[in-house]
Amino acid sequence: MNQPNTSKHTEHSLSHRLRKEGDIFLRSFKRFPLAMASAILAAVFFIALTQMEPADGAREVQFTSLFLTAILGFFAALDCYLWVEYLSRSENRRPLFIAAAWLAALAVLVQIYFRLKGTQGLFNPVGAYIRYFLLLFALGLGAFFAGRLEQEQDYQNYVLDLLAGITTAFFYAGVLTAGLLLIYLSLSTLFGLTAPTAIPSIMAICFIPFMAGVFLSRFPQSWVKYRDEIPNIIGSIIGYVVIPVFLLYTFILYVYLGQLILLNNLPDTAIVSLVLWPQLVAVLVLFMSAKLKTTFIQNFYRYFPILSLPLQVLMYYAIYLRIHQYGITENRYIVVLLGIFLSFATLNFIFNQRRHHMILPQVLSLLFFIAALGGPLSVEQMSFNSQRNRLEKILLANEMLKDNAIVRNKKISDKDKVQITEILSYLVSNHKVSSLTFLNNDFTIDSMEKVFGFQPAYGIPGGTMADSVSYAMEANEVLDIAGYTQIVRIDDGNNSPPGFTVTRMDDKIQISRQMDGETLGLATVDVGDIMEKIMALEAAGVNIKPQDLEITGEGGGLAYRIILRDAYFPDPNQGAKDGYVNLLLLTRPSEKQTKEGKLD
């Protein structure tokens, strides 16, 4: 009996596997040649970047710009090819439109390259790179709808297919990376063959051109049709896990909303993140739920968008408070942008009866394009104009800006010094100071005393800049202390004056009185409430006076009046626990204590 030739069978299987893998990249090159070329160039630029000397800053910026532009070129080329495929099926192929699309993509890439090349390094200034990533997201989203405009019926399954392709490509790249790293470590350990940049080079090859090739080889043709049903596993996860979690979470937010209404309090600014990000995830869940037929999921699809609207109103109010106080920054611009998309998506789910919703990625992509390339509406221009206007308003109020020139003045309030410092620090870090006509191109924060007449002023060392909340009582403020017998200075719970015990726990300051060996509770100061009152008063445009923030009451046999000397909160989004407050405590015997003394 003849034995099977296992060696030939193995050789055949191996060669077949290699040919199959080679065919993957061949298909990718045939269908998306410029996209694959961009991925290869991105890997080459990245590897060249890892081999540069640290001192070679100019070439590092150049190759970083080339690498990032090549990544952007991958998505731009992919979108253009998909549009070409879509138009090629049309009776009117519109060659001029196709040519215009390619020329527009090239113009954007050239503009982005020179914008990045003009920076001083990675994320310096930040604004140029935020613009880049917004454009990257816009082009990435474009791949989810380019070429499918006339096939919306099975759109959810098309999106799932693309997501599965991305996951598969990432898994393949991870496995190949692990294998090549194992081979390299073996050669390094056994034979001493080492290369300083081998590991980042291996990762660049695997996760850029290889991953791109696998993804593009499995990219569905634009005319492919799917079953108009969502896989059962997706329906089970949404119905039994995701929706119950969202309903519980929404109930908690409504309890918080009810508390605000009953107590007539202002919302914590953290509510923006607590509403925005989960509801953006809910948009994806609703997008998939549109095709699921169970009664529970359909009720969720029908009523959850309506339940979301009051929470979005609360979110917008919190956003308004922040922007009214501190103007627009890149982060706030993006939050507003995503909020607009969230509201559009919510209304779309309520009123759009077709339940295909391809318009959602289209609108989000358009918003990202406007943010990146929208001229006066772009994220860079809107943020810069807002902060410049804030700075000019403060300078004019202090008579420090005349005939477009700075007039030095060191006799301004501490609060204004802090705000000027924060705004300038933000503009120096995120934008070109040369755009401020009243400052020289070489201006830095270190030259503030020379230019403005005072040194940089921060609320606390290491405090973050543009997002802080601060208050300082004027140095020449006259206080009415009539009727009080004692004044005690309290510095944020870090000291205990004679006769008193002061402790700070998170955002509460507990003040107690020592009397005849006993500790009598006097007052509890809610630091978070102080922060919210300062924010609300500033949002209303009120010139804050000490009496606006004072606290009165009785405790421990004393009547007290607490006056805020100064306060600083580096990041209100994180609450008040990292901020500080310094107080004046005025006391006198309470009426009850006085009456008891007279009876004696």
Coordinates of C-alpha atoms in Angstrom, one line a residue:
M1 CA 0.0 0.0 0.0
N2 CA 1.4 3.4 -1.0
Q3 CA 1.9 5.8 2.0
P4 CA 0.8 9.4 1.5
N5 CA 3.7 11.8 0.8
T6 CA 3.2 14.1 3.9
S7 CA 6.2 16.3 3.0
K8 CA 4.8 17.2 -0.4
H9 CA 1.4 17.7 1.2
T10 CA 3.0 20.1 3.8
E11 CA 4.9 21.9 1.1
H12 CA 1.7 22.3 -1.0
S13 CA -0.2 23.6 2.0
L14 CA 2.5 26.1 2.9
S15 CA 2.8 27.3 -0.6
H16 CA -0.9 27.5 -0.9
R17 CA -1.1 29.5 2.3
L18 CA 1.7 31.9 1.1
R19 CA 0.0 32.4 -2.2
K20 CA -3.3 33.1 -0.5
E21 CA -1.7 35.7 1.8
G22 CA 0.0 37.2 -1.2
D23 CA -3.3 37.4 -3.0
I24 CA -4.7 39.4 -0.1
F25 CA -2.2 42.2 -0.7
L26 CA -2.5 41.9 -4.4
R27 CA -6.3 42.5 -4.2
S28 CA -5.7 45.5 -1.9
F29 CA -3.2 47.0 -4.3
K30 CA -5.4 46.4 -7.3
R31 CA -8.5 48.0 -5.8
F32 CA -6.9 50.7 -3.6
P33 CA -3.3 51.3 -4.9
L34 CA -2.9 54.9 -3.6
A35 CA -4.3 53.9 -0.2
M36 CA -1.8 51.0 0.1
A37 CA 1.0 53.3 -1.1
S38 CA 0.1 55.8 1.6
A39 CA 0.2 53.0 4.3
I40 CA 3.6 51.9 3.1
L41 CA 5.0 55.4 3.1
A42 CA 3.6 56.0 6.6
A43 CA 5.6 53.0 7.9
V44 CA 8.7 54.2 6.1
F45 CA 8.5 57.7 7.6
F46 CA 7.8 56.3 11.0
I47 CA 10.8 53.9 10.9
A48 CA 13.0 56.8 9.7
L49 CA 11.7 58.9 12.6
T50 CA 12.7 56.3 15.1
Q51 CA 16.3 56.3 13.8
M52 CA 16.9 60.1 14.1
E53 CA 19.1 61.7 16.7
P54 CA 17.1 63.5 19.5
A55 CA 18.9 66.8 18.7
D56 CA 17.7 66.9 15.1
G57 CA 14.5 68.8 15.9
A58 CA 13.8 70.2 12.4
R59 CA 14.0 66.9 10.6
E60 CA 12.0 65.2 13.4
V61 CA 9.2 67.7 12.8
Q62 CA 9.4 67.2 9.0
F63 CA 9.2 63.4 9.2
T64 CA 6.5 63.5 11.9
S65 CA 4.5 65.7 9.5
L66 CA 5.2 63.3 6.6
F67 CA 4.1 60.3 8.7
L68 CA 0.9 61.9 9.9
T69 CA 0.1 63.2 6.3
A70 CA 0.6 59.7 4.9
I71 CA -1.9 58.3 7.5
L72 CA -4.4 60.9 6.5
G73 CA -3.6 60.1 2.8
F74 CA -4.6 56.5 3.4
F75 CA -8.2 57.5 4.5
A76 CA -8.5 60.2 1.8
A77 CA -7.5 57.8 -0.9
L78 CA -9.9 55.1 0.4
D79 CA -12.8 57.5 0.4
C80 CA -12.0 58.7 -3.1
Y81 CA -11.8 55.2 -4.5
L82 CA -15.2 54.3 -2.8
W83 CA -16.8 57.4 -4.4
V84 CA -15.3 56.4 -7.8
E85 CA -16.8 52.9 -7.4
Y86 CA -20.2 54.5 -6.6
L87 CA -20.1 56.9 -9.5
S88 CA -18.9 54.1 -11.9
R89 CA -22.2 52.3 -11.4
S90 CA -24.1 55.5 -12.4
E91 CA -25.2 56.3 -15.9
N92 CA -23.6 59.7 -15.6
R93 CA -20.1 58.9 -14.3
R94 CA -19.3 62.6 -13.8
P95 CA -15.6 62.5 -14.6
L96 CA -15.2 66.2 -13.6
F97 CA -16.6 65.4 -10.1
I98 CA -14.2 62.5 -9.7
A99 CA -11.2 64.7 -10.8
A100 CA -12.3 67.4 -8.4
A101 CA -12.5 64.9 -5.5
W102 CA -8.9 63.8 -6.1
L103 CA -7.7 67.4 -6.5
A104 CA -9.5 68.4 -3.3
A105 CA -8.0 65.5 -1.4
L106 CA -4.5 66.4 -2.6
A107 CA -5.0 70.1 -1.7
V108 CA -6.1 69.2 1.8
L109 CA -3.1 66.8 2.3
V110 CA -0.6 69.5 1.1
Q111 CA -2.2 72.1 3.4
I112 CA -2.2 69.8 6.4
Y113 CA 1.5 68.8 5.8
F114 CA 2.7 72.4 5.7
R115 CA 0.5 73.3 8.7
L116 CA 2.1 70.5 10.7
K117 CA 5.6 71.2 9.4
G118 CA 5.3 74.8 10.6
T119 CA 4.8 73.6 14.2
Q120 CA 7.6 73.4 16.8
G121 CA 7.1 69.8 17.6
L122 CA 4.5 67.2 18.4
F123 CA 1.4 68.9 19.8
N124 CA 3.1 72.3 19.9
P125 CA 0.8 74.1 19.3
V126 CA -2.0 71.8 20.2
G127 CA -4.5 73.5 17.9
A128 CA -2.8 72.3 14.7
Y129 CA -3.0 68.7 15.8
I130 CA -6.6 68.9 17.1
R131 CA -7.5 70.1 13.6
Y132 CA -5.5 67.1 12.1
F133 CA -7.3 64.5 14.2
L134 CA -10.7 66.0 13.5
L135 CA -10.0 65.7 9.8
L136 CA -8.8 62.2 10.3
F137 CA -12.0 61.2 12.0
A138 CA -14.0 62.9 9.3
L139 CA -12.3 60.9 6.6
G140 CA -12.5 57.7 8.6
L141 CA -16.2 58.1 9.0
G142 CA -16.4 58.7 5.3
A143 CA -15.4 55.1 4.6
F144 CA -18.6 54.0 6.4
F145 CA -20.9 55.5 3.8
A146 CA -18.9 56.5 0.7
G147 CA -20.3 54.4 -2.2
R148 CA -23.4 53.2 -0.4
L149 CA -25.8 56.1 -0.8
E150 CA -28.4 54.1 -2.8
Q151 CA -28.2 51.0 -0.6
E152 CA -29.5 52.1 2.8
Q153 CA -31.8 49.2 3.4
D154 CA -29.1 46.9 4.8
Y155 CA -26.8 49.7 6.1
Q156 CA -26.6 48.4 9.7
N157 CA -25.2 45.0 8.5
Y158 CA -22.7 46.9 6.2
V159 CA -21.4 48.8 9.2
L160 CA -21.1 45.5 11.2
D161 CA -19.2 44.0 8.3
L162 CA -16.7 46.9 8.3
L163 CA -16.3 46.7 12.1
A164 CA -15.6 43.0 11.8
G165 CA -13.0 43.7 9.1
I166 CA -11.2 46.2 11.3
T167 CA -11.2 43.8 14.3
T168 CA -9.9 40.9 12.1
A169 CA -7.2 43.1 10.6
F170 CA -6.1 44.2 14.1
F171 CA -6.0 40.6 15.3
Y172 CA -3.9 39.5 12.4
A173 CA -1.5 42.4 12.9
G174 CA -1.2 41.6 16.6
V175 CA -0.5 37.9 15.9
L176 CA 2.1 38.7 13.3
T177 CA 3.7 41.3 15.6
A178 CA 3.9 38.7 18.5
G179 CA 5.5 36.2 16.1
L180 CA 8.1 38.6 14.7
L181 CA 9.0 39.9 18.1
L182 CA 9.5 36.4 19.4
I183 CA 11.9 35.7 16.5
Y184 CA 13.8 38.9 17.1
L185 CA 14.1 38.2 20.8
S186 CA 15.4 34.7 20.0
L187 CA 18.0 36.0 17.7
S188 CA 19.0 38.7 20.1
T189 CA 19.3 36.3 23.0
L190 CA 21.0 33.4 21.3
F191 CA 23.2 35.1 18.7
G192 CA 23.5 38.7 20.0
L193 CA 21.9 40.2 16.9
T194 CA 20.3 43.4 18.1
A195 CA 19.0 46.6 16.5
P196 CA 18.0 49.6 18.6
T197 CA 14.9 50.4 16.5
A198 CA 13.9 46.8 15.6
I199 CA 10.9 46.6 17.9
P200 CA 9.2 49.9 16.8
S201 CA 10.0 49.0 13.2
I202 CA 8.3 45.6 13.5
M203 CA 5.3 47.2 15.1
A204 CA 5.1 49.9 12.4
I205 CA 5.2 47.3 9.6
C206 CA 2.6 45.1 11.2
F207 CA 0.1 47.7 12.3
I208 CA 0.3 50.0 9.3
P209 CA 0.8 48.4 5.9
F210 CA 0.1 44.8 6.9
M211 CA -3.0 45.7 8.9
A212 CA -4.2 48.1 6.1
G213 CA -3.7 45.3 3.5
V214 CA -5.7 42.8 5.5
F215 CA -8.5 45.3 6.1
L216 CA -8.7 46.5 2.5
S217 CA -8.6 43.0 1.1
R218 CA -11.8 42.3 3.0
F219 CA -13.5 45.6 2.4
P220 CA -16.9 44.8 1.0
Q221 CA -17.8 45.9 -2.6
S222 CA -20.1 48.8 -2.7
W223 CA -22.8 46.8 -4.5
V224 CA -22.8 43.9 -2.0
K225 CA -26.2 43.2 -0.5
Y226 CA -26.9 41.9 3.1
R227 CA -29.8 40.3 4.8
D228 CA -31.9 43.1 6.4
E229 CA -31.5 41.5 9.9
I230 CA -29.1 42.0 12.8
P231 CA -27.3 38.8 14.0
N232 CA -29.0 37.2 17.0
I233 CA -25.9 37.6 19.2
I234 CA -26.0 41.4 18.8
G235 CA -29.7 41.4 19.6
S236 CA -29.1 39.3 22.8
I237 CA -26.3 41.6 24.1
I238 CA -28.4 44.7 23.4
G239 CA -31.6 43.4 24.9
Y240 CA -30.3 41.6 28.0
V241 CA -27.3 43.6 28.9
V242 CA -26.9 47.0 27.3
I243 CA -30.5 48.4 27.5
P244 CA -31.0 47.5 31.2
V245 CA -27.8 49.3 32.0
F246 CA -28.8 52.4 30.1
L247 CA -32.2 52.5 31.7
L248 CA -30.7 52.3 35.2
Y249 CA -28.1 54.9 34.4
T250 CA -30.8 57.2 33.0
F251 CA -32.9 56.8 36.1
I252 CA -30.0 57.9 38.2
L253 CA -29.5 61.0 36.1
Y254 CA -33.2 61.8 36.4
V255 CA -32.9 61.5 40.2
Y256 CA -30.1 64.0 40.1
L257 CA -32.1 66.3 37.8
G258 CA -35.0 66.2 40.3
Q259 CA -32.7 67.0 43.1
L260 CA -31.5 70.1 41.3
I261 CA -35.0 71.3 40.7
L262 CA -36.2 70.7 44.3
L263 CA -33.1 72.4 45.8
N264 CA -32.9 75.1 43.1
N265 CA -29.2 74.3 42.6
L266 CA -26.9 74.8 39.6
P267 CA -25.7 71.6 37.9
D268 CA -22.2 70.3 38.5
T269 CA -20.2 70.8 35.3
A270 CA -19.3 67.1 35.4
I271 CA -22.8 66.4 34.2
V272 CA -21.7 67.3 30.7
S273 CA -19.5 64.2 30.5
L274 CA -22.0 62.1 32.4
V275 CA -24.7 62.9 29.8
L276 CA -22.7 63.3 26.6
W277 CA -20.5 60.2 26.4
P278 CA -23.0 57.6 27.5
Q279 CA -25.7 59.0 25.2
L280 CA -23.2 59.0 22.2
V281 CA -22.9 55.2 23.0
A282 CA -26.7 55.1 23.2
V283 CA -26.8 56.5 19.6
L284 CA -24.9 53.4 18.4
V285 CA -27.2 51.1 20.4
L286 CA -30.3 52.8 18.9
F287 CA -28.8 52.6 15.5
M288 CA -28.6 48.8 15.8
S289 CA -31.9 48.5 17.7
A290 CA -33.8 49.9 14.7
K291 CA -33.5 46.5 13.0
L292 CA -34.3 44.3 16.1
K293 CA -37.9 43.1 16.3
T294 CA -38.4 42.2 20.0
T295 CA -41.1 44.2 21.8
F296 CA -38.7 45.3 24.7
I297 CA -36.0 46.6 22.3
Q298 CA -38.6 48.3 20.1
N299 CA -40.1 50.1 23.1
F300 CA -36.6 51.2 24.0
Y301 CA -36.0 52.5 20.5
R302 CA -39.3 54.4 20.6
Y303 CA -39.1 56.0 24.0
F304 CA -35.5 56.3 25.0
P305 CA -34.7 59.2 22.6
I306 CA -37.6 61.2 24.2
L307 CA -36.3 60.5 27.7
S308 CA -32.9 61.7 26.6
L309 CA -34.1 65.2 25.6
P310 CA -34.5 66.7 29.2
L311 CA -31.0 65.4 30.1
Q312 CA -29.6 67.0 27.0
V313 CA -31.1 70.4 28.0
L314 CA -29.4 70.0 31.4
M315 CA -26.1 69.2 29.6
Y316 CA -26.4 72.3 27.4
Y317 CA -27.1 74.5 30.4
A318 CA -23.9 73.3 32.1
I319 CA -22.0 73.9 28.8
Y320 CA -23.4 77.4 28.7
L321 CA -22.2 78.1 32.2
R322 CA -18.6 77.1 31.3
I323 CA -18.4 79.0 28.0
H324 CA -20.0 82.1 29.4
Q325 CA -17.4 82.2 32.2
Y326 CA -14.3 81.1 30.4
G327 CA -15.0 81.3 26.6
I328 CA -14.5 78.7 24.0
T329 CA -11.5 76.4 24.0
E330 CA -10.8 73.4 21.7
N331 CA -12.2 71.0 24.3
R332 CA -15.4 72.9 24.7
Y333 CA -15.8 73.4 21.0
I334 CA -15.6 69.6 20.5
V335 CA -18.1 69.1 23.3
V336 CA -20.5 71.5 21.7
L337 CA -20.0 69.8 18.3
L338 CA -20.7 66.4 19.7
G339 CA -23.7 67.8 21.6
I340 CA -25.1 69.1 18.3
F341 CA -24.7 65.7 16.7
L342 CA -26.3 64.0 19.7
S343 CA -29.4 66.2 19.6
F344 CA -29.6 65.7 15.8
A345 CA -29.3 61.9 16.2
T346 CA -32.0 61.9 19.0
L347 CA -34.4 63.9 16.9
N348 CA -33.7 61.7 13.9
F349 CA -34.6 58.6 15.9
I350 CA -37.8 60.2 17.0
F351 CA -39.0 61.5 13.6
N352 CA -37.2 59.3 11.0
Q353 CA -39.5 56.4 10.2
R354 CA -37.2 54.7 7.7
R355 CA -34.9 53.3 10.4
H356 CA -31.8 53.1 8.2
H357 CA -30.0 56.2 9.6
M358 CA -27.1 56.4 7.2
I359 CA -27.5 60.2 7.7
L360 CA -25.9 59.9 11.2
P361 CA -22.3 59.2 10.1
Q362 CA -22.7 61.7 7.2
V363 CA -23.7 64.5 9.6
L364 CA -21.0 63.7 12.1
S365 CA -18.4 63.6 9.3
L366 CA -19.6 67.0 8.0
L367 CA -19.4 68.5 11.5
F368 CA -15.8 67.3 11.8
F369 CA -15.0 68.7 8.4
I370 CA -16.4 72.1 9.4
A371 CA -14.4 72.0 12.7
A372 CA -11.2 71.2 10.8
L373 CA -11.6 73.3 7.6
G374 CA -14.4 75.7 8.3
G375 CA -12.4 78.9 8.3
P376 CA -14.1 81.3 10.8
L377 CA -16.1 78.3 12.1
S378 CA -13.1 76.0 12.6
V379 CA -12.0 74.8 16.0
E380 CA -8.8 76.8 15.8
Q381 CA -10.3 80.1 14.8
M382 CA -13.3 80.0 17.1
S383 CA -11.2 79.1 20.2
F384 CA -8.6 81.7 19.4
N385 CA -11.1 84.5 18.8
S386 CA -13.0 83.7 22.0
Q387 CA -9.9 83.7 24.2
R388 CA -8.5 86.8 22.4
N389 CA -11.8 88.7 23.1
R390 CA -11.7 87.7 26.8
L391 CA -8.2 88.9 27.1
E392 CA -8.9 92.2 25.3
K393 CA -12.0 92.8 27.5
I394 CA -10.0 92.4 30.7
L395 CA -7.2 94.6 29.4
L396 CA -9.6 97.4 28.3
A397 CA -11.4 97.2 31.7
N398 CA -8.0 97.8 33.4
E399 CA -6.9 100.5 30.9
M400 CA -4.0 98.3 29.7
L401 CA -4.8 98.4 26.0
K402 CA -4.6 101.7 24.1
D403 CA -4.1 102.2 20.4
N404 CA -3.4 98.5 20.0
A405 CA -0.5 98.6 22.4
I406 CA -0.1 97.2 26.0
V407 CA 0.1 99.7 28.8
R408 CA 1.9 98.2 31.8
N409 CA -0.1 98.2 35.0
K410 CA 0.7 96.2 38.1
K411 CA -2.1 97.7 40.2
I412 CA -4.8 95.4 39.0
S413 CA -6.8 92.9 41.1
D414 CA -5.3 89.5 41.8
K415 CA -8.2 87.9 40.1
D416 CA -7.5 89.8 36.8
K417 CA -3.8 88.9 37.0
V418 CA -4.7 85.2 37.3
Q419 CA -7.2 85.4 34.4
I420 CA -4.7 87.3 32.1
T421 CA -2.0 84.7 33.0
E422 CA -4.3 81.8 32.3
I423 CA -5.5 83.2 28.9
L424 CA -2.0 84.0 27.8
S425 CA -0.7 80.6 28.8
Y426 CA -3.5 78.9 26.9
L427 CA -2.8 81.0 23.7
V428 CA 0.9 80.4 23.9
S429 CA 0.4 76.6 24.2
N430 CA -2.4 76.2 21.7
H431 CA -2.1 79.0 19.1
K432 CA 0.3 81.5 17.5
V433 CA 0.9 84.5 19.7
S434 CA 1.9 86.4 16.6
S435 CA -1.8 86.6 15.7
L436 CA -2.2 89.0 18.7
T437 CA -1.4 92.3 17.1
F438 CA -0.5 93.9 20.5
L439 CA 2.2 91.3 21.3
N440 CA 5.5 90.6 19.7
N441 CA 6.2 87.3 18.0
D442 CA 8.8 86.4 20.6
F443 CA 6.4 86.8 23.6
T444 CA 6.6 84.2 26.3
I445 CA 5.0 83.8 29.7
D446 CA 8.4 84.6 31.3
S447 CA 8.3 88.1 29.7
M448 CA 4.9 89.0 31.3
E449 CA 6.4 91.4 33.9
K450 CA 8.3 93.3 31.2
V451 CA 5.2 93.5 28.9
F452 CA 2.3 93.8 31.4
G453 CA 4.0 95.1 34.5
F454 CA 3.4 92.0 36.8
Q455 CA 4.7 88.5 37.1
P456 CA 2.6 85.5 36.0
A457 CA -0.1 84.9 38.6
Y458 CA -1.5 81.4 39.3
G459 CA -4.1 80.4 41.8
I460 CA -2.0 77.5 43.1
P461 CA 1.2 76.0 41.9
G462 CA 0.6 73.5 39.2
G463 CA -3.0 74.6 38.7
T464 CA -4.4 74.1 35.3
M465 CA -4.8 77.1 33.2
A466 CA -7.8 77.9 31.1
D467 CA -10.4 75.9 33.1
S468 CA -9.9 77.2 36.6
V469 CA -12.3 79.1 38.9
S470 CA -11.0 81.8 41.2
Y471 CA -12.0 84.6 43.5
A472 CA -10.0 87.1 45.6
M473 CA -11.4 89.8 47.9
E474 CA -10.0 93.2 47.0
A475 CA -7.0 94.2 49.2
N476 CA -8.7 97.5 50.0
E477 CA -12.1 96.0 50.8
V478 CA -13.8 97.6 53.9
L479 CA -15.8 95.1 55.9
D480 CA -18.6 95.9 58.3
I481 CA -17.9 93.8 61.4
A482 CA -20.3 95.6 63.8
G483 CA -21.8 93.4 66.5
Y484 CA -19.1 90.7 66.3
T485 CA -16.5 90.3 69.1
Q486 CA -13.9 88.1 67.5
I487 CA -12.2 87.7 64.1
V488 CA -10.4 84.5 63.3
R489 CA -8.4 83.8 60.1
I490 CA -8.8 80.3 58.7
D491 CA -6.5 79.0 55.9
D492 CA -8.3 76.2 54.1
G493 CA -8.4 73.9 57.2
N494 CA -4.6 73.7 57.4
N495 CA -4.4 75.5 60.7
S496 CA -6.4 75.6 63.9
P497 CA -6.5 79.0 65.6
P498 CA -6.4 79.0 69.4
G499 CA -9.8 77.9 70.8
F500 CA -10.9 76.3 67.5
T501 CA -10.3 73.0 65.6
V502 CA -10.4 73.2 61.8
T503 CA -10.4 70.0 59.6
R504 CA -10.7 69.6 55.9
M505 CA -12.3 66.4 54.5
D506 CA -12.5 66.4 50.7
D507 CA -14.8 69.3 49.8
K508 CA -16.0 70.0 53.4
I509 CA -14.3 72.2 56.1
Q510 CA -15.5 71.4 59.7
I511 CA -15.0 74.2 62.2
S512 CA -15.4 73.3 65.9
R513 CA -15.0 75.3 69.1
Q514 CA -13.1 74.2 72.2
M515 CA -14.8 75.1 75.5
D516 CA -14.2 73.7 79.0
G517 CA -12.5 70.7 77.5
E518 CA -15.4 69.9 75.2
T519 CA -15.5 70.1 71.4
L520 CA -18.6 71.9 70.2
G521 CA -19.5 71.9 66.5
L522 CA -19.6 75.4 65.1
A523 CA -20.0 75.3 61.3
T524 CA -19.5 73.2 58.2
V525 CA -18.4 75.0 55.1
D526 CA -19.3 73.3 51.8
V527 CA -16.4 74.1 49.5
G528 CA -18.2 72.7 46.5
D529 CA -21.1 75.0 47.1
I530 CA -18.8 78.0 47.2
M531 CA -17.3 77.0 43.9
E532 CA -20.7 76.7 42.2
K533 CA -21.8 80.1 43.6
I534 CA -18.7 81.7 42.2
M535 CA -19.3 80.1 38.8
A536 CA -23.0 81.2 38.8
L537 CA -22.3 84.8 39.8
E538 CA -19.5 85.1 37.1
A539 CA -21.8 83.5 34.6
A540 CA -24.4 86.2 35.4
G541 CA -21.8 88.9 35.0
V542 CA -22.0 90.0 38.6
N543 CA -19.1 91.9 40.2
I544 CA -18.7 89.6 43.2
K545 CA -18.7 91.3 46.6
P546 CA -17.8 89.5 49.9
Q547 CA -21.4 89.6 51.1
D548 CA -22.4 87.6 48.0
L549 CA -20.5 84.6 49.3
E550 CA -20.7 84.9 53.1
I551 CA -22.2 82.3 55.3
T552 CA -24.1 83.0 58.6
G553 CA -25.5 80.8 61.3
E554 CA -25.2 79.6 64.9
G555 CA -23.4 76.7 66.5
G556 CA -21.4 75.8 69.6
G557 CA -23.0 78.7 71.5
L558 CA -21.8 81.3 69.0
A559 CA -23.4 83.2 66.2
Y560 CA -21.0 83.3 63.2
R561 CA -20.4 85.0 59.9
I562 CA -17.9 83.5 57.5
I563 CA -16.4 85.7 54.8
L564 CA -14.5 84.3 51.8
R565 CA -11.0 85.9 51.4
D566 CA -10.0 84.0 48.3
A567 CA -10.5 80.7 46.6
Y568 CA -9.1 78.8 43.7
F569 CA -10.3 75.6 42.0
P570 CA -7.9 74.2 39.3
D571 CA -10.5 72.0 37.5
P572 CA -14.2 72.3 38.3
N573 CA -14.9 69.3 36.2
Q574 CA -13.1 67.2 38.9
G575 CA -15.0 68.9 41.7
A576 CA -13.8 71.1 44.5
K577 CA -11.6 68.7 46.4
D578 CA -8.4 69.9 44.8
G579 CA -9.2 73.6 45.3
Y580 CA -8.6 75.8 48.3
V581 CA -10.5 78.5 50.2
N582 CA -9.2 81.0 52.8
L583 CA -11.8 82.4 55.2
L584 CA -12.4 85.0 57.9
L585 CA -14.6 83.8 60.8
L586 CA -16.4 86.4 62.8
T587 CA -18.1 85.3 66.0
R588 CA -20.2 86.6 68.9
P589 CA -22.2 84.9 71.6
S590 CA -25.5 83.7 70.3
E591 CA -28.7 85.2 71.5
K592 CA -29.6 82.1 73.4
Q593 CA -26.1 82.1 75.1
T594 CA -26.5 85.8 76.0
K595 CA -30.0 85.3 77.5
E596 CA -28.6 82.4 79.6
G597 CA -25.8 84.7 80.8
K598 CA -28.3 87.4 81.9
L599 CA -30.4 85.0 83.8
D600 CA -27.4 83.9 85.7

